């Protein structure tokens, strides 16, 4: 009980820190979603003046006020530099005031980009060149516009840095065999880092691992030597099994003298089938028995 209480007390600050961080992030996101745009007296006067001008210039001004965003887009409206309450607009039709409002379109589709080949020094001091591909999409359009200048460029640079950091902790054998684990680790790291930017990293894949030429030759020589050694062992085992089988066959033939003559005839049949142009004169073994006894 005492140890349990100590563990709970030790883990309590970490839990509080995580809860505090998540609560701060949620409150910040809610603040961006529901912006209280206190424009002030001058701001409201400008908005009112823009609205009056829009009404006066109808129906010409309706073409300047009406905007359309596609199904895969969202529009972030800024009124006098402040994000308009209600969050992102779209898809479909929405209205803005020509003089005081501006908007930015954000593409919500999945975006794919290639990570350029990175020269990485592995844990066992081997230099390799690794490239990959990342799939991500904008999950929160307001965060992608308000929190970072260029979310796409920032994600590309972060992917390159994350690839170097993750591969720097792996050995060459782990990089060649555990690609899925490396890709999953990169995806988790990128997803956590880009959460404040409103970006969701959906998938990361390692495309190719290029080794130096000398290392490739050394690995090929090692694999060839290993296969040759294995082939010699297999050949030796085959010779041993064959010798045992021949020994058993000789014992069977020694028990029955007629078996040797049958084997002789079978061998003649095999030779005649393979080489039809060869003429063979079978010699009975009974003729040779006198010489063998002598």
Short mmCIF file of C-alpha atoms in Angstrom, two decimals:
data_model
loop_
_atom_site.label_atom_id
_atom_site.label_comp_id
_atom_site.label_asym_id
_atom_site.label_seq_id
_atom_site.Cartn_x
_atom_site.Cartn_y
_atom_site.Cartn_z
CA UNK A 1 0.00 0.00 0.00
CA UNK A 2 2.82 2.37 0.84
CA UNK A 3 4.56 1.71 -2.49
CA UNK A 4 1.31 2.16 -4.38
CA UNK A 5 0.80 5.51 -2.69
CA UNK A 6 4.34 6.56 -3.60
CA UNK A 7 3.85 5.58 -7.25
CA UNK A 8 0.57 7.47 -7.40
CA UNK A 9 2.25 10.52 -5.86
CA UNK A 10 5.14 10.32 -8.34
CA UNK A 11 2.86 9.91 -11.37
CA UNK A 12 0.44 12.60 -10.24
CA UNK A 13 2.56 15.60 -11.42
CA UNK A 14 3.01 14.00 -14.84
CA UNK A 15 -0.72 13.41 -15.16
CA UNK A 16 -1.43 16.95 -14.06
CA UNK A 17 1.09 18.27 -16.58
CA UNK A 18 -0.50 16.25 -19.40
CA UNK A 19 -3.98 17.35 -18.39
CA UNK A 20 -2.81 20.96 -18.15
CA UNK A 21 -1.20 20.80 -21.60
CA UNK A 22 -4.26 19.23 -23.18
CA UNK A 23 -6.60 21.68 -21.44
CA UNK A 24 -4.51 24.60 -22.65
CA UNK A 25 -4.57 23.27 -26.20
CA UNK A 26 -8.33 22.70 -26.09
CA UNK A 27 -8.96 26.15 -24.67
CA UNK A 28 -6.73 27.70 -27.32
CA UNK A 29 -8.52 25.84 -30.08
CA UNK A 30 -11.90 26.91 -28.71
CA UNK A 31 -10.66 30.48 -28.54
CA UNK A 32 -9.69 30.35 -32.19
CA UNK A 33 -12.96 28.73 -33.16
CA UNK A 34 -15.06 31.26 -31.27
CA UNK A 35 -13.13 34.50 -31.63
CA UNK A 36 -14.66 37.45 -29.87
CA UNK A 37 -13.74 40.09 -32.40
CA UNK A 38 -13.96 43.30 -30.39
CA UNK A 39 -13.42 45.71 -33.25
CA UNK A 40 -13.90 48.86 -31.23
CA UNK A 41 -15.87 51.94 -32.23
CA UNK A 42 -13.77 52.73 -35.30
CA UNK A 43 -13.95 49.15 -36.46
CA UNK A 44 -17.70 48.96 -36.18
CA UNK A 45 -18.03 52.29 -37.98
CA UNK A 46 -15.96 50.94 -40.86
CA UNK A 47 -18.04 47.77 -40.98
CA UNK A 48 -21.24 49.81 -40.95
CA UNK A 49 -19.93 52.08 -43.69
CA UNK A 50 -18.96 49.07 -45.81
CA UNK A 51 -22.41 47.56 -45.30
CA UNK A 52 -24.10 50.84 -46.34
CA UNK A 53 -21.95 51.08 -49.47
CA UNK A 54 -22.80 47.49 -50.31
CA UNK A 55 -26.53 48.18 -50.00
CA UNK A 56 -26.29 51.38 -52.03
CA UNK A 57 -24.39 49.74 -54.88
CA UNK A 58 -26.74 46.79 -55.19
CA UNK A 59 -27.03 44.71 -57.35
CA UNK A 60 -23.47 45.32 -58.61
CA UNK A 61 -21.90 44.80 -55.19
CA UNK A 62 -23.51 41.37 -54.80
CA UNK A 63 -20.90 39.95 -57.20
CA UNK A 64 -18.13 41.21 -54.94
CA UNK A 65 -19.79 39.92 -51.77
CA UNK A 66 -20.64 36.42 -52.96
CA UNK A 67 -17.92 33.79 -52.74
CA UNK A 68 -17.95 30.04 -53.34
CA UNK A 69 -15.63 27.39 -51.96
CA UNK A 70 -15.46 23.82 -53.24
CA UNK A 71 -16.34 20.67 -51.35
CA UNK A 72 -12.72 20.01 -50.34
CA UNK A 73 -11.97 23.61 -49.30
CA UNK A 74 -12.66 25.80 -46.29
CA UNK A 75 -12.55 29.60 -46.14
CA UNK A 76 -11.11 31.54 -43.21
CA UNK A 77 -12.62 35.03 -43.15
CA UNK A 78 -10.73 37.96 -41.64
CA UNK A 79 -12.67 41.09 -40.72
CA UNK A 80 -10.32 44.00 -40.14
CA UNK A 81 -7.54 41.49 -39.48
CA UNK A 82 -9.51 39.35 -37.02
CA UNK A 83 -10.86 35.87 -37.69
CA UNK A 84 -14.61 36.01 -38.07
CA UNK A 85 -16.66 34.23 -35.45
CA UNK A 86 -18.06 30.86 -36.45
CA UNK A 87 -14.89 29.24 -37.72
CA UNK A 88 -14.17 28.18 -41.26
CA UNK A 89 -16.84 28.65 -43.91
CA UNK A 90 -17.79 26.18 -46.57
CA UNK A 91 -18.26 24.25 -48.60
CA UNK A 92 -20.70 26.19 -50.76
CA UNK A 93 -21.80 29.82 -50.81
CA UNK A 94 -20.90 32.54 -48.29
CA UNK A 95 -20.86 36.34 -48.17
CA UNK A 96 -18.20 38.90 -47.21
CA UNK A 97 -18.05 42.67 -47.00
CA UNK A 98 -15.91 43.97 -49.85
CA UNK A 99 -13.96 46.65 -47.99
CA UNK A 100 -13.38 45.14 -44.56
CA UNK A 101 -13.28 41.38 -45.14
CA UNK A 102 -10.69 39.12 -46.70
CA UNK A 103 -10.50 35.35 -46.79
CA UNK A 104 -8.01 32.51 -47.30
CA UNK A 105 -8.90 29.17 -48.89
CA UNK A 106 -7.50 26.06 -47.20
CA UNK A 107 -7.33 22.74 -49.03
CA UNK A 108 -8.60 19.90 -46.79
CA UNK A 109 -7.56 17.02 -49.07
CA UNK A 110 -4.77 14.59 -48.30
CA UNK A 111 -1.43 15.91 -49.52
CA UNK A 112 1.51 13.70 -50.47
CA UNK A 113 5.16 14.67 -50.68
CA UNK A 114 8.47 12.86 -50.99
CA UNK A 115 11.17 13.20 -48.36
CA UNK A 116 14.44 13.89 -50.21
CA UNK A 117 17.21 11.30 -49.70
CA UNK A 118 18.86 11.94 -46.35
CA UNK A 119 22.44 10.94 -45.53
CA UNK A 120 22.12 9.35 -42.09
CA UNK A 121 24.77 7.95 -39.77
CA UNK A 122 23.31 4.88 -38.11
CA UNK A 123 23.88 3.68 -34.57
CA UNK A 124 26.64 1.30 -35.72
CA UNK A 125 28.45 4.10 -37.65
CA UNK A 126 27.27 3.21 -41.16
CA UNK A 127 26.32 5.96 -43.60
CA UNK A 128 23.10 5.24 -45.50
CA UNK A 129 20.84 7.28 -47.75
CA UNK A 130 17.14 6.95 -46.92
CA UNK A 131 14.09 8.59 -48.49
CA UNK A 132 10.39 8.30 -47.79
CA UNK A 133 6.89 9.58 -48.45
CA UNK A 134 4.43 11.35 -46.12
CA UNK A 135 0.64 11.62 -46.36
CA UNK A 136 -1.05 14.39 -44.37
CA UNK A 137 -4.13 16.57 -44.41
CA UNK A 138 -5.32 19.77 -42.76
CA UNK A 139 -7.58 18.82 -39.87
CA UNK A 140 -8.23 22.30 -38.48
CA UNK A 141 -8.18 25.09 -41.05
CA UNK A 142 -8.07 27.89 -38.48
CA UNK A 143 -4.99 26.50 -36.74
CA UNK A 144 -3.27 25.90 -40.09
CA UNK A 145 -3.71 29.59 -40.95
CA UNK A 146 -3.35 31.30 -37.56
CA UNK A 147 -0.55 29.28 -35.95
CA UNK A 148 2.02 28.95 -38.73
CA UNK A 149 3.11 30.85 -41.80
CA UNK A 150 3.37 27.93 -44.23
CA UNK A 151 2.10 24.63 -42.89
CA UNK A 152 3.14 22.64 -45.96
CA UNK A 153 6.78 23.83 -45.94
CA UNK A 154 7.03 23.39 -42.17
CA UNK A 155 5.73 19.81 -42.38
CA UNK A 156 8.23 18.97 -45.13
CA UNK A 157 11.18 20.30 -43.12
CA UNK A 158 9.99 18.59 -39.97
CA UNK A 159 9.66 15.28 -41.83
CA UNK A 160 13.29 15.49 -42.95
CA UNK A 161 14.49 16.25 -39.42
CA UNK A 162 12.36 13.49 -37.91
CA UNK A 163 13.70 10.97 -40.42
CA UNK A 164 17.27 11.81 -39.41
CA UNK A 165 16.49 11.66 -35.70
CA UNK A 166 14.67 8.33 -35.86
CA UNK A 167 17.22 6.58 -38.08
CA UNK A 168 20.11 7.89 -35.98
CA UNK A 169 18.97 5.65 -33.11
CA UNK A 170 18.76 2.48 -35.28
CA UNK A 171 21.44 0.11 -36.47
CA UNK A 172 21.81 -0.92 -40.11
CA UNK A 173 20.16 -4.30 -39.51
CA UNK A 174 17.17 -2.64 -37.81
CA UNK A 175 16.77 -0.15 -40.66
CA UNK A 176 16.75 -2.93 -43.25
CA UNK A 177 14.37 -5.23 -41.33
CA UNK A 178 12.10 -2.94 -39.26
CA UNK A 179 10.81 -0.46 -41.83
CA UNK A 180 7.23 -0.64 -40.60
CA UNK A 181 8.26 0.13 -37.03
CA UNK A 182 10.39 3.08 -38.18
CA UNK A 183 7.54 4.43 -40.31
CA UNK A 184 5.09 4.12 -37.40
CA UNK A 185 7.52 5.91 -35.06
CA UNK A 186 7.95 8.73 -37.58
CA UNK A 187 4.20 9.01 -38.06
CA UNK A 188 3.61 9.33 -34.30
CA UNK A 189 6.35 11.94 -33.88
CA UNK A 190 5.15 14.03 -36.82
CA UNK A 191 1.53 13.80 -35.75
CA UNK A 192 2.34 15.04 -32.24
CA UNK A 193 4.56 17.86 -33.53
CA UNK A 194 2.05 19.12 -36.11
CA UNK A 195 -0.97 18.93 -33.82
CA UNK A 196 -0.67 22.62 -32.95
CA UNK A 197 -0.70 23.46 -36.66
CA UNK A 198 -4.02 21.72 -37.27
CA UNK A 199 -2.38 19.01 -39.41
CA UNK A 200 -3.04 15.28 -39.20
CA UNK A 201 -0.23 13.01 -40.45
CA UNK A 202 -2.02 9.94 -41.77
CA UNK A 203 0.81 7.76 -43.04
CA UNK A 204 4.59 7.62 -43.41
CA UNK A 205 6.44 5.10 -45.58
CA UNK A 206 10.14 4.39 -46.08
CA UNK A 207 10.76 4.12 -49.82
CA UNK A 208 14.38 3.11 -50.31
CA UNK A 209 17.55 2.51 -48.31
CA UNK A 210 20.72 3.02 -50.34
CA UNK A 211 23.99 1.59 -49.05
CA UNK A 212 27.53 2.57 -50.11
CA UNK A 213 28.99 0.51 -52.97
CA UNK A 214 31.79 -0.94 -50.86
CA UNK A 215 29.33 -2.01 -48.19
CA UNK A 216 27.11 -3.64 -50.80
CA UNK A 217 30.08 -5.63 -52.11
CA UNK A 218 31.08 -6.68 -48.60
CA UNK A 219 27.55 -7.81 -47.78
CA UNK A 220 27.29 -9.67 -51.10
CA UNK A 221 30.62 -11.43 -50.44
CA UNK A 222 29.48 -12.35 -46.95
CA UNK A 223 26.18 -13.74 -48.25
CA UNK A 224 27.98 -15.67 -51.01
CA UNK A 225 30.45 -17.20 -48.56
CA UNK A 226 27.62 -18.17 -46.22
CA UNK A 227 25.72 -19.86 -49.07
CA UNK A 228 28.83 -21.70 -50.25
CA UNK A 229 29.49 -22.99 -46.74
CA UNK A 230 25.88 -24.11 -46.47
CA UNK A 231 26.09 -25.83 -49.87
CA UNK A 232 29.22 -27.73 -48.81
CA UNK A 233 27.54 -28.89 -45.63
CA UNK A 234 24.48 -30.06 -47.58
CA UNK A 235 26.70 -31.87 -50.11
CA UNK A 236 28.63 -33.61 -47.31
CA UNK A 237 25.38 -34.71 -45.67
CA UNK A 238 24.18 -36.05 -49.04
CA UNK A 239 27.42 -38.02 -49.54
CA UNK A 240 27.09 -39.49 -46.07
CA UNK A 241 23.50 -40.57 -46.69
CA UNK A 242 24.45 -42.00 -50.10
CA UNK A 243 27.33 -44.01 -48.63
CA UNK A 244 25.01 -45.46 -46.00
CA UNK A 245 22.48 -46.40 -48.67
CA UNK A 246 25.22 -48.06 -50.80
CA UNK A 247 26.41 -49.99 -47.77
CA UNK A 248 22.89 -51.31 -47.13
CA UNK A 249 22.53 -52.15 -50.83
CA UNK A 250 25.80 -54.10 -50.83
CA UNK A 251 24.65 -56.09 -47.84
CA UNK A 252 21.39 -57.00 -49.62
CA UNK A 253 23.24 -58.02 -52.79
CA UNK A 254 25.69 -60.13 -50.78
CA UNK A 255 22.78 -62.10 -49.29
CA UNK A 256 21.35 -62.93 -52.76
CA UNK A 257 23.83 -63.58 -55.63
CA UNK A 258 21.10 -63.32 -58.25
CA UNK A 259 20.44 -59.73 -57.20
CA UNK A 260 23.77 -58.65 -58.65
CA UNK A 261 22.88 -60.12 -62.06
CA UNK A 262 19.46 -58.39 -61.96
CA UNK A 263 21.16 -55.13 -61.12
CA UNK A 264 23.54 -55.67 -64.00
CA UNK A 265 20.67 -56.17 -66.42
CA UNK A 266 18.88 -53.09 -65.09
CA UNK A 267 22.02 -51.01 -65.65
CA UNK A 268 22.22 -52.31 -69.25
CA UNK A 269 18.60 -51.32 -69.80
CA UNK A 270 19.28 -47.81 -68.53
CA UNK A 271 22.36 -47.37 -70.74
CA UNK A 272 20.49 -48.65 -73.80
CA UNK A 273 17.67 -46.17 -73.19
CA UNK A 274 20.03 -43.19 -72.89
CA UNK A 275 22.41 -44.05 -75.77
CA UNK A 276 20.59 -45.94 -78.52
CA UNK A 277 23.61 -45.99 -80.88
CA UNK A 278 25.70 -48.04 -78.46
CA UNK A 279 25.75 -51.80 -78.98
CA UNK A 280 26.13 -53.80 -75.79
CA UNK A 281 26.96 -57.49 -75.58
CA UNK A 282 25.83 -58.80 -72.20
CA UNK A 283 28.24 -61.28 -70.69
CA UNK A 284 26.69 -63.78 -68.32
CA UNK A 285 28.19 -63.76 -64.90
CA UNK A 286 28.28 -67.56 -64.75
CA UNK A 287 31.21 -67.55 -67.16
CA UNK A 288 33.22 -65.41 -64.80
CA UNK A 289 32.54 -67.54 -61.74
CA UNK A 290 35.34 -69.96 -62.68
CA UNK A 291 37.82 -67.14 -62.89
CA UNK A 292 36.57 -65.64 -59.65
CA UNK A 293 36.96 -68.98 -57.83
CA UNK A 294 40.45 -69.39 -59.27
#
